[in-house]
Coordinates of C-alpha atoms and ligand atoms in Angstrom, one line a residue:
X1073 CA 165.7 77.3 -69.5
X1074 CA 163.4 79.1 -67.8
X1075 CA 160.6 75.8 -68.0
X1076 CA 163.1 73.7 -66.3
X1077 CA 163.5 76.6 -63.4
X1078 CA 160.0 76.6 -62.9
X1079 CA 159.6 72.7 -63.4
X1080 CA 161.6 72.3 -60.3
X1081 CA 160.1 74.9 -58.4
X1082 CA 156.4 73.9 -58.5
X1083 CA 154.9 71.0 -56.4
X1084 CA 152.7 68.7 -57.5
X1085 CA 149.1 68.1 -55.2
X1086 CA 146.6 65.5 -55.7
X1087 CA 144.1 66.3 -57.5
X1088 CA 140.1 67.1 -55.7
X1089 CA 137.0 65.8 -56.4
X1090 CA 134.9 69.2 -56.6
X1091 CA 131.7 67.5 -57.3
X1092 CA 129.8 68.9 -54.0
X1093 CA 129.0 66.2 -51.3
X1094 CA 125.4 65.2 -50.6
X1095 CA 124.8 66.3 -46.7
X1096 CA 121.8 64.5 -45.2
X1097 CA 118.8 66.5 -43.9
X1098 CA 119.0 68.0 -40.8
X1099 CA 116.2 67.0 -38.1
X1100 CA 115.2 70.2 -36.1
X1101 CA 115.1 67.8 -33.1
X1102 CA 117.3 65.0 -32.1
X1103 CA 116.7 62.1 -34.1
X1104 CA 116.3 60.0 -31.1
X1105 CA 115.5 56.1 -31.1
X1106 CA 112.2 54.9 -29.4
X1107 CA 112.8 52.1 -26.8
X1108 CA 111.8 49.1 -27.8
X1109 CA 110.6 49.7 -31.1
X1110 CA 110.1 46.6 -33.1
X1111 CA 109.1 44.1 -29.8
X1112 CA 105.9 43.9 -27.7
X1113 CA 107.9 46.0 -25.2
X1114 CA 107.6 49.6 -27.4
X1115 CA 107.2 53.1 -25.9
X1116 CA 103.9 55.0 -26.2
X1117 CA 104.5 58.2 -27.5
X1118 CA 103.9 60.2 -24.6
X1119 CA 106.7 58.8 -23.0
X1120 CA 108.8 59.4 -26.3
X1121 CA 107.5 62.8 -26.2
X1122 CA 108.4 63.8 -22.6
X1123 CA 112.0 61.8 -23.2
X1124 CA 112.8 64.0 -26.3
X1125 CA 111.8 66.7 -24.5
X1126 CA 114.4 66.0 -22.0
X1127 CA 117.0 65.2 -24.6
X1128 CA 116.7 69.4 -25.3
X1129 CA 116.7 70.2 -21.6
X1130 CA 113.0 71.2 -21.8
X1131 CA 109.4 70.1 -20.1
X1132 CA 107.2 68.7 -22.1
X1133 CA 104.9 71.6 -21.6
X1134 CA 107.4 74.0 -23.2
X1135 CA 108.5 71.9 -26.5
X1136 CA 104.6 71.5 -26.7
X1137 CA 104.2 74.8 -26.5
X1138 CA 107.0 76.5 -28.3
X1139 CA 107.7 74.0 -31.1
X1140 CA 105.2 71.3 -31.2
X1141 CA 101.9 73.0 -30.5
X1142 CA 102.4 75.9 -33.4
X1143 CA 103.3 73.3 -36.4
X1144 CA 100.4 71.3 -35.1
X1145 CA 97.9 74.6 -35.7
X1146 CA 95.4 73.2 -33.2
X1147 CA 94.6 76.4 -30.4
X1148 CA 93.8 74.2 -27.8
X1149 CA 97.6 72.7 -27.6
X1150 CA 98.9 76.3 -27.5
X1151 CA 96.0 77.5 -24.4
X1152 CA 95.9 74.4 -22.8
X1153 CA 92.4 74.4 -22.5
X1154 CA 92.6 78.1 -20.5
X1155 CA 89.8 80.1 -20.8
X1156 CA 90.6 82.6 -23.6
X1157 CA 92.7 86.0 -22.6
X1158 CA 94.0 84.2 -19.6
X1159 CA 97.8 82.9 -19.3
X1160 CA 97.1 79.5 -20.1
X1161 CA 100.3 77.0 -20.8
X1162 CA 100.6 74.1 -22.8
X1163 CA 99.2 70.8 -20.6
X1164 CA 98.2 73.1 -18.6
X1165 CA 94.8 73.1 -16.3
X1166 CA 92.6 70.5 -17.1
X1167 CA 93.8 69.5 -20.8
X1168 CA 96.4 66.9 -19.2
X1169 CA 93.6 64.8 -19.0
X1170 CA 93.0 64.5 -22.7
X1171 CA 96.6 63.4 -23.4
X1172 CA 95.9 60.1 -23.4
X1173 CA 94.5 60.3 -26.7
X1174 CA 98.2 61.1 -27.9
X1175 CA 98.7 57.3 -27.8
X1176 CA 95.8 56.5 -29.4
X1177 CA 93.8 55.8 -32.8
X1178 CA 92.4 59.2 -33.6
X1179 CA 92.9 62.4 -35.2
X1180 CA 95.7 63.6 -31.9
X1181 CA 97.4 60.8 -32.5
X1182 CA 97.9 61.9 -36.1
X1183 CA 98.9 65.6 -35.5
X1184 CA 101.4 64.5 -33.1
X1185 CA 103.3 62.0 -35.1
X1186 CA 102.9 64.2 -38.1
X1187 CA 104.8 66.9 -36.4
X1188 CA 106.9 64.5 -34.4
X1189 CA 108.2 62.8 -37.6
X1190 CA 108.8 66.0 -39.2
X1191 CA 110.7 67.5 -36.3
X1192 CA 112.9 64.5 -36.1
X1193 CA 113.0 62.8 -39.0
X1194 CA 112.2 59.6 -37.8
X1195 CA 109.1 57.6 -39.9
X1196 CA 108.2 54.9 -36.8
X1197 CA 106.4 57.0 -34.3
X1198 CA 102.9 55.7 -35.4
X1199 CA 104.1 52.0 -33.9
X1200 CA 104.4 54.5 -30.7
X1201 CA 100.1 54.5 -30.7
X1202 CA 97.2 52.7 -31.3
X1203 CA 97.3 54.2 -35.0
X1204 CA 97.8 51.0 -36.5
X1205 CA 94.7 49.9 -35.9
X1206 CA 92.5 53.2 -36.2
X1207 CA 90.4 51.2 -38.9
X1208 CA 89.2 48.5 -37.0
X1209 CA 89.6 49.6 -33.3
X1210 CA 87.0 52.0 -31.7
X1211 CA 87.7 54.2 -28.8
X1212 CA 85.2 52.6 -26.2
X1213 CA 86.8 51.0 -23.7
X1214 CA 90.3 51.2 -25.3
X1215 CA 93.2 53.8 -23.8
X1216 CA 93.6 54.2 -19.9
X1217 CA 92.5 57.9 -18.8
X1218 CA 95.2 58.2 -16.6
X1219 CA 99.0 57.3 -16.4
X1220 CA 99.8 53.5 -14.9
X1221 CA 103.3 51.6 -14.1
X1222 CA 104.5 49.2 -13.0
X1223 CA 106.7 49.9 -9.7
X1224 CA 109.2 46.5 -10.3
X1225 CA 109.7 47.3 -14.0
X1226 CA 110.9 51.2 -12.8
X1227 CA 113.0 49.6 -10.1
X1228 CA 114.9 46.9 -12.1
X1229 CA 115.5 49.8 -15.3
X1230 CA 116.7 52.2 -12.5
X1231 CA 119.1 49.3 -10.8
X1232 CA 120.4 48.5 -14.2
X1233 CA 121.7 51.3 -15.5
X1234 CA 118.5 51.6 -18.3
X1235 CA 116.6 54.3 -19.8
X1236 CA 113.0 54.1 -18.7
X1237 CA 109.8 55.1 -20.3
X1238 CA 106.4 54.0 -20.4
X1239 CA 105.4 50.7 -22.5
X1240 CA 103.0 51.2 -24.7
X1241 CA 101.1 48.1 -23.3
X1242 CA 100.4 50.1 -20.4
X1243 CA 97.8 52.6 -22.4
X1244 CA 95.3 49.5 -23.2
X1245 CA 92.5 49.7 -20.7
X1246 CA 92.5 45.8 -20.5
X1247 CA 95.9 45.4 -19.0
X1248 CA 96.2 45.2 -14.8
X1249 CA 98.9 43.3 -14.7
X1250 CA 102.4 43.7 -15.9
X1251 CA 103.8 40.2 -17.1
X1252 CA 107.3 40.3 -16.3
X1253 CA 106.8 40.9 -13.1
X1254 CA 103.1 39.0 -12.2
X1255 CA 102.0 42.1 -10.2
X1256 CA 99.5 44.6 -10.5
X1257 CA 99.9 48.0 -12.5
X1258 CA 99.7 51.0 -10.2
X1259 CA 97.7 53.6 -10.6
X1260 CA 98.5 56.3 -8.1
X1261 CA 101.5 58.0 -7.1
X1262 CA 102.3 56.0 -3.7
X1263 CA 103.6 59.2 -2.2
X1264 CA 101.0 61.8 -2.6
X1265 CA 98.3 59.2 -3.5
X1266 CA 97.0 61.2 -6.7
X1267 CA 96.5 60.2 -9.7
X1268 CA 98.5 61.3 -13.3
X1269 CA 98.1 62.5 -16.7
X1270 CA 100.0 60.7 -19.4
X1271 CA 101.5 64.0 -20.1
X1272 CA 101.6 66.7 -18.1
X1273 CA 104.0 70.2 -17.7
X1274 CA 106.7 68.4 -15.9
X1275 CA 106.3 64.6 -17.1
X1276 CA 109.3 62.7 -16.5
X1277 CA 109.0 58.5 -17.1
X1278 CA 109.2 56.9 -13.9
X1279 CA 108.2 60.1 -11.6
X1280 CA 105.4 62.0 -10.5
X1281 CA 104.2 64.7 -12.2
X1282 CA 102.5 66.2 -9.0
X1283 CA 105.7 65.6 -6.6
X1284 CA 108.3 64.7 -8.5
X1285 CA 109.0 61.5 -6.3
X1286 CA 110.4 58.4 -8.2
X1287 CA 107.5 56.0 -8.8
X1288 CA 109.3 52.7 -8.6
X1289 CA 109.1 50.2 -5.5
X1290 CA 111.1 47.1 -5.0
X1291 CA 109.9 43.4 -5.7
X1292 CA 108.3 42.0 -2.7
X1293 CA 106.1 39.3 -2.7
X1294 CA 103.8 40.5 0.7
X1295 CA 102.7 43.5 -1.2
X1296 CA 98.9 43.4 -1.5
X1297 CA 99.3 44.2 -5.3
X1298 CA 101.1 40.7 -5.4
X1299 CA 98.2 39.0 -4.6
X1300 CA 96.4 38.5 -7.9
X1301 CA 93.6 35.1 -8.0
X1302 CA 95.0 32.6 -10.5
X1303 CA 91.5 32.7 -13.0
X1304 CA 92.6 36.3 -12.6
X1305 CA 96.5 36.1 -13.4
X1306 CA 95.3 33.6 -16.2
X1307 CA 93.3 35.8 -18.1
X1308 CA 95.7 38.8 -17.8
X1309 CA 98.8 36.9 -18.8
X1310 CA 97.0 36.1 -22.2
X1311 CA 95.3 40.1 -22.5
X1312 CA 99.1 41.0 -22.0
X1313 CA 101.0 38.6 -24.3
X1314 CA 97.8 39.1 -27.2
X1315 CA 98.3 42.7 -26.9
X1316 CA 102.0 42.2 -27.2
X1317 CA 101.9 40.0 -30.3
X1318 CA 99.5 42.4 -31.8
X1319 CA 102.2 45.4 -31.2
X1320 CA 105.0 43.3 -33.0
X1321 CA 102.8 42.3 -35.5
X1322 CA 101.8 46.1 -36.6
X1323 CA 105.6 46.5 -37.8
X1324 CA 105.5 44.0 -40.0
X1325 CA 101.6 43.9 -41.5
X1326 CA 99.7 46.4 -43.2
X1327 CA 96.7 48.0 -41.1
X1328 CA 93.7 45.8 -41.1
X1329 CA 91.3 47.2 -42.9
X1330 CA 87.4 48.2 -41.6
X1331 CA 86.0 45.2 -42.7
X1332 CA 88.3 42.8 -41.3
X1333 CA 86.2 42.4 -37.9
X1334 CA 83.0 41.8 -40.0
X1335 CA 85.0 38.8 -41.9
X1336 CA 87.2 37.2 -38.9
X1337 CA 84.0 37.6 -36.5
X1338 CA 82.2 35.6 -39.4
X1339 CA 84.4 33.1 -39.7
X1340 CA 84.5 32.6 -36.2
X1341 CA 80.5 31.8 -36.3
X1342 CA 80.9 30.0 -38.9
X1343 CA 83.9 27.8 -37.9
X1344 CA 83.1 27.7 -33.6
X1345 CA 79.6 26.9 -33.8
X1346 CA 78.7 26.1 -37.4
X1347 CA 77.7 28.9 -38.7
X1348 CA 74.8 29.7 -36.4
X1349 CA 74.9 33.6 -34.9
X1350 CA 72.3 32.4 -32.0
X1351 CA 74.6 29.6 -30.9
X1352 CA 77.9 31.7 -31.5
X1353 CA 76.3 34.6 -29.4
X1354 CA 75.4 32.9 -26.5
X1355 CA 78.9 30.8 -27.0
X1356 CA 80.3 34.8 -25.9
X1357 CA 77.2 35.4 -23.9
X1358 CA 76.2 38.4 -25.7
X1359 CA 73.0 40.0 -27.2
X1360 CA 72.3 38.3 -30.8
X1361 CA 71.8 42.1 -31.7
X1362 CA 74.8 42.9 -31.1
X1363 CA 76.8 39.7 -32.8
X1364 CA 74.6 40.7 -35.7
X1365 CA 75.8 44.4 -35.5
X1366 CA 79.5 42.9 -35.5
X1367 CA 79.0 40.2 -38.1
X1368 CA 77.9 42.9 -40.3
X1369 CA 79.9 45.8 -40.2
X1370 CA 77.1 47.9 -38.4
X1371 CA 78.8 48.6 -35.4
X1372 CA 82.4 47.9 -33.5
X1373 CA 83.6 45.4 -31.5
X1374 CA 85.0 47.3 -28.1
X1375 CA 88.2 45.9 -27.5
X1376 CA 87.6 44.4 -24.1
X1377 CA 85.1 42.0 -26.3
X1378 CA 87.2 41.1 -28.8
X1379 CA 89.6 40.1 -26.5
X1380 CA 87.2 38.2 -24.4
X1381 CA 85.9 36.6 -27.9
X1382 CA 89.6 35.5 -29.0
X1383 CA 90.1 33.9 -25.5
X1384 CA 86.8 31.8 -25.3
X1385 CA 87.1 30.7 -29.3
X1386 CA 90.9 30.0 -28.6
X1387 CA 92.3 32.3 -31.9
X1388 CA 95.2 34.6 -31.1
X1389 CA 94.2 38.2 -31.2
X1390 CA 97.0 38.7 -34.0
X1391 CA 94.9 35.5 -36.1
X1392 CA 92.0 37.5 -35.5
X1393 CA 93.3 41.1 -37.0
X1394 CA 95.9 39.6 -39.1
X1395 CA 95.3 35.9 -40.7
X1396 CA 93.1 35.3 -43.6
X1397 CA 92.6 31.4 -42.2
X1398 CA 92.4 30.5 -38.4
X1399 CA 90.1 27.7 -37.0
X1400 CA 88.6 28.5 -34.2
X1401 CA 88.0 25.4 -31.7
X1402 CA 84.2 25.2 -30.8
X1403 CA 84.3 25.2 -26.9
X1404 CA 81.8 23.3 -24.4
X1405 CA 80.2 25.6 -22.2
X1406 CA 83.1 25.5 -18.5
X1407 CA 83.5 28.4 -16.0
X1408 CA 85.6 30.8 -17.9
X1409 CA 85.8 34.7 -18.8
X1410 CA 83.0 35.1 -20.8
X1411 CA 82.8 38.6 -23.1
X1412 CA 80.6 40.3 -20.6
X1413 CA 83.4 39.8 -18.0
X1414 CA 81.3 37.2 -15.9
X1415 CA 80.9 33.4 -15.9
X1416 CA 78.2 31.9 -17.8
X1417 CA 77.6 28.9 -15.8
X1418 CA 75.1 28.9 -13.3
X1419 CA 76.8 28.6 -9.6
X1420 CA 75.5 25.2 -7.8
X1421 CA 73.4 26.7 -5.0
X1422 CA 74.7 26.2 -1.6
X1423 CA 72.9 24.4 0.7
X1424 CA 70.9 26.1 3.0
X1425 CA 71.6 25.2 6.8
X1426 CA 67.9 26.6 8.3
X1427 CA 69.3 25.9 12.1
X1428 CA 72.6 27.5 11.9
X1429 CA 71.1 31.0 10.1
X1430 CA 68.8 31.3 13.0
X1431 CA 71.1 31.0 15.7
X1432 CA 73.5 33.2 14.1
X1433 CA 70.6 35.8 13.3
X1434 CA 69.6 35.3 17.3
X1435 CA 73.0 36.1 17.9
X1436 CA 73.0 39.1 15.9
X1437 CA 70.0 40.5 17.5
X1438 CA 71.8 41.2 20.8
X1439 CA 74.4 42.7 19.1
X1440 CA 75.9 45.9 20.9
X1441 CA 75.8 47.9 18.7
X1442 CA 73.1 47.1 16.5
X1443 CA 74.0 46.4 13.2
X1444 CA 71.4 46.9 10.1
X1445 CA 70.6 44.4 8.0
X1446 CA 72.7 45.0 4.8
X1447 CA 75.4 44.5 7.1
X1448 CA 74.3 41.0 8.8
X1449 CA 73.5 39.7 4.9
X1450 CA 77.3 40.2 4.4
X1451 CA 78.2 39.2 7.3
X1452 CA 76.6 35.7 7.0
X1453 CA 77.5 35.4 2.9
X1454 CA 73.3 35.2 2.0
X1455 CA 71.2 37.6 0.1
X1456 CA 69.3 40.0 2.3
X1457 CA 66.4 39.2 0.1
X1458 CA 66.6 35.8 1.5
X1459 CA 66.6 35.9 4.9
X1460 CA 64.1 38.3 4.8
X1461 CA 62.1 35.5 3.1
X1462 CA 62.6 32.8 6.0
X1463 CA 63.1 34.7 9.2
X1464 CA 60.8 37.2 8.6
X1465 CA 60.2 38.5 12.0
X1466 CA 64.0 37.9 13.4
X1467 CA 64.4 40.3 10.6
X1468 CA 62.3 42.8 11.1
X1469 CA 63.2 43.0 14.9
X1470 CA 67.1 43.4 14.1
X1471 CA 65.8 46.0 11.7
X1472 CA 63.4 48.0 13.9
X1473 CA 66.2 47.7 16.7
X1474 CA 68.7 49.3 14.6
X1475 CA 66.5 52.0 13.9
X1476 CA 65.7 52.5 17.1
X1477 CA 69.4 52.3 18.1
X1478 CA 70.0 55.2 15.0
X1479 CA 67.4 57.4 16.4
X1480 CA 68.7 57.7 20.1
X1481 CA 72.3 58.3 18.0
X1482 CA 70.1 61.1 16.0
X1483 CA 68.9 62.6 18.8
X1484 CA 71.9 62.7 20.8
X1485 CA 74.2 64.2 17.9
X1486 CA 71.1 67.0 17.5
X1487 CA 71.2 68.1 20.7
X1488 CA 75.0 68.4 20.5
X1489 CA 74.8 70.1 17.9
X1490 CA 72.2 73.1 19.4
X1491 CA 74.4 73.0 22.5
X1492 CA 77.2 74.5 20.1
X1493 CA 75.1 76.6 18.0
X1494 CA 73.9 78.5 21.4
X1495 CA 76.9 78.8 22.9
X1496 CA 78.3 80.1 19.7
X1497 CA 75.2 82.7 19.4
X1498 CA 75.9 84.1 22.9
X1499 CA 79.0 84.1 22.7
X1500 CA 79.0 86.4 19.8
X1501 CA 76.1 88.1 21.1
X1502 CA 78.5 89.4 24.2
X1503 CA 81.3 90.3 21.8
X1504 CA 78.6 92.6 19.9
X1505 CA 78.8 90.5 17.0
X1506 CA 75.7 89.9 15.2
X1507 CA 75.7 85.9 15.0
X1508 CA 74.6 85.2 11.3
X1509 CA 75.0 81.5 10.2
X1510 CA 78.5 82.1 8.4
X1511 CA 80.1 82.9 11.6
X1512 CA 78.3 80.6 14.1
X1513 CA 79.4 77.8 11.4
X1514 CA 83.0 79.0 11.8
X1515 CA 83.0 78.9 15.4
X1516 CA 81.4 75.2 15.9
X1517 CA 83.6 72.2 15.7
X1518 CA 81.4 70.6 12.7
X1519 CA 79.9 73.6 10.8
X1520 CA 79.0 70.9 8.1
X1521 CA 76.3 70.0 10.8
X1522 CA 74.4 73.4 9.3
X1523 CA 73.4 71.5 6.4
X1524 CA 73.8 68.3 7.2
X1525 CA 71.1 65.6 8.0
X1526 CA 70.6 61.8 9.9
X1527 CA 68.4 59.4 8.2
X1528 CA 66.9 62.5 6.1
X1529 CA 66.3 64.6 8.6
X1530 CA 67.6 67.8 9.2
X1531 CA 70.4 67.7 11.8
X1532 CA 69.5 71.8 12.5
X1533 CA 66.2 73.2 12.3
X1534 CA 68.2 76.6 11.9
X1535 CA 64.5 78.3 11.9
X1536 CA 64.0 76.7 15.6
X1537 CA 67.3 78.9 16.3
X1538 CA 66.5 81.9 14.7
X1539 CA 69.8 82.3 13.0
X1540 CA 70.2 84.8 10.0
X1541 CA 72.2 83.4 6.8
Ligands
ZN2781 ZN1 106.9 45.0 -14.3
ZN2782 ZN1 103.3 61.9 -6.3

């Protein structure tokens, strides 16, 4: 009886599964997503870094220096590069400068993805540098000192409703021009005209660090940055799209190793001018030396060299890192970038009109002012050297007459300049103020003129004046 009572009285519940559920790690810091990871298009990390940073309502300066700088163990993160026992911050003084090497191959790079990865759990922030390719990349020639954009890119993010960062593409030294939009990088804040750290106390993508304006600019095709030379444009459209296909590449290869440049420069020679270093060398137009060096293993290639190699033998600079085969295409010698930045081909001279040069040096002679001779070279497109050689004494009479013309200028501005420097002394002199050099300078309209000189000589011959310093 009294089992059937309860029977009726007790509910039935499903049962529970009391085997304890696995909860995934926590990240200290939000786990956030670079932009772009996995394209040509991927952020450099000091962009990721001041963008996380912002994600916790913070500078960059302060998770630097709060949570970033005391995992990493490294003082100089923590001062700043203060002198010790002063109130240094993180990024502070002159160590903004150095943050460029955040992006790039070394041992920086390392600490910071190290304690970025840990922070946020994330294990892709080495595609966010040059890390990929510490092995075979040296640091000569290779990260941009200081911050560059491109104004359009900024724009078109901002008008669309997009996050914007910083590309790493941006960091290589080698790229001017930004492909999308065929205009040049900038490289100083158009509103106060200065120039910025990758990562400084107050680094935001897309403004400046110094006055916080926005850094973007419209598209317009009369900008002088829009004019870029079509060998030029050329040349950068393929540093830009190598670079690119390199970044992609990196998330899906393993690192080249060190010896890779020795074996892909060697197949080159031996492939684009038949195995002969002399022939392959001056193919580049560099020192045999130095091909040598390359070829084996004793020295680097800088990358603004390697690129310039990979565009004259026609191999992709992801062939060059990546591929075990590539053929090279052996090129005739015709006007193009060699790796020393110049063209190898001798110009054809221009020829010389004998009767037009005179008439235009005659000219030049009764020219009001005078103008030296540096300047009439330019101004008639021939070496100075040369005209010197044919019109020896038209030369040396526009010479002598600017001279002449600098010394009556000399003289004039001297005399000025004691005019002031008397009046000052008297005038001081009736006050009851003993005149000494600091306070005649302050009183003058040029007090640079103390120490300054014309033509290497003195502009004041403060002993003449018998002025105390
Ligand atoms: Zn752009
Ligand atoms: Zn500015």
């Amino acid at each position: 009886m009294v089992s059937s009572v309860k029977s009726k009285t007790l509910n039935t519940y499903e049962s529970w599964n009391l085997v304890s559920v696995s909860i995934p790690a926590r990240s200290r810091l939000y786990n956030l997503e670079p932009m772009g990871i996995g394209t040509g298009s991927v952020e450099c990390l000091t962009s990721y870094t001041s963008r996380l940073a912002a994600a916790h309502c913070l500078s960059p300066a302060v998770l630097l220096g709060r949570t970033l700088a005391p995992l990493m163990g490294k003082k100089y993160w923590l001062q700043g590069g203060a002198r010790p026992g002063t109130r240094g911050s993180a990024l502070g003084n002159s160590f903004g400068v150095h943050a460029k090497a955040v992006n790039g191959t070394g041992i920086i790079a390392k600490d910071w993805i190290t304690v970025l990865e840990c922070l946020t759990l994330r294990n892709d922030l080495g595609f966010l540098t040059m890390r990929p390719w510490s092995k075979v990349f040296t640091q000569r020639n290779l990260l941009r000192s200081m911050r560059a954009w491109c104004p359009s890119c900024y724009e078109e993010w901002r008008e669309n409703d997009q996050i914007i960062y910083e590309p790493l593409s941006w960091t290589f030294r080698e790229v001017e021009v930004c492909l999308h939009h065929r205009r040049r990088l900038r490289f100083q804040c158009h509103h106060c005209v200065r120039k910025l750290p990758w990562l400084a106390r107050c680094t935001r993508p897309g403004y400046c660090s110094k006055c916080s304006q926005w850094l973007g600019t419209g598209f317009s095709e009369h900008s002088p940055d829009m004019v870029i030379p079509d060998d030029e444009l050329e040349w950068q459209m393929w540093v830009g799209k190598s670079l690119e296909e390199m970044i992609v590449g990196a998330t899906h290869l393993p690192s080249p190793p060190k010896e890779r440049m020795a074996k892909a420069v060697s197949l080159c020679i031996a492939q684009a001018s038949e195995g002969i270093m002399n022939r392959f060398a001056c193919l580049i137009g560099k020192r045999k030396n130095t091909v040598w060096g390359w070829q084996h293993g004793k020295t680097q290639i800088p990358i603004n060299d390697l690129l310039r190699i990979c565009y004259r033998v026609r191999v992709s600079l992801v062939d060059f890192l990546y591929s075990e085969f590539f053929i090279p295409r052996e090129v005739e010698f015709f006007p193009i970038v060699s790796v020393s930045g110049v063209t190898t081909t001798r110009r054809t001279p221009r020829p010389f009109d004998r009767e037009t040069t005179e008439l235009a040096l005659r000219t030049m002679l009764k020219d009001q002012p005078p103008f030296p001779m540096k300047e009439v070279a330019t101004r008639l497109n021939v070496d100075k050297r040369f005209l010197y050689k044919h019109f020896p004494v038209l030369c040396k009479a526009i010479s002598a007459r600017n001279a002449k013309h600098q010394d009556v200028y000399y003289e004039k501005l001297r005399r000025q300049y004691e005019k002031d420097i008397k009046h000052a002394t008297s005038r001081l002199r009736s006050s009851g103020i003993y005149p000494s050099r600091r306070r005649v300078a302050a009183l003058i309209s040029k007090p640079e003129g103390l120490r300054g000189s014309v033509r290497g000589k003195p502009l004041l011959p403060l002993s003449d004046l018998h002025i105390a310093a």
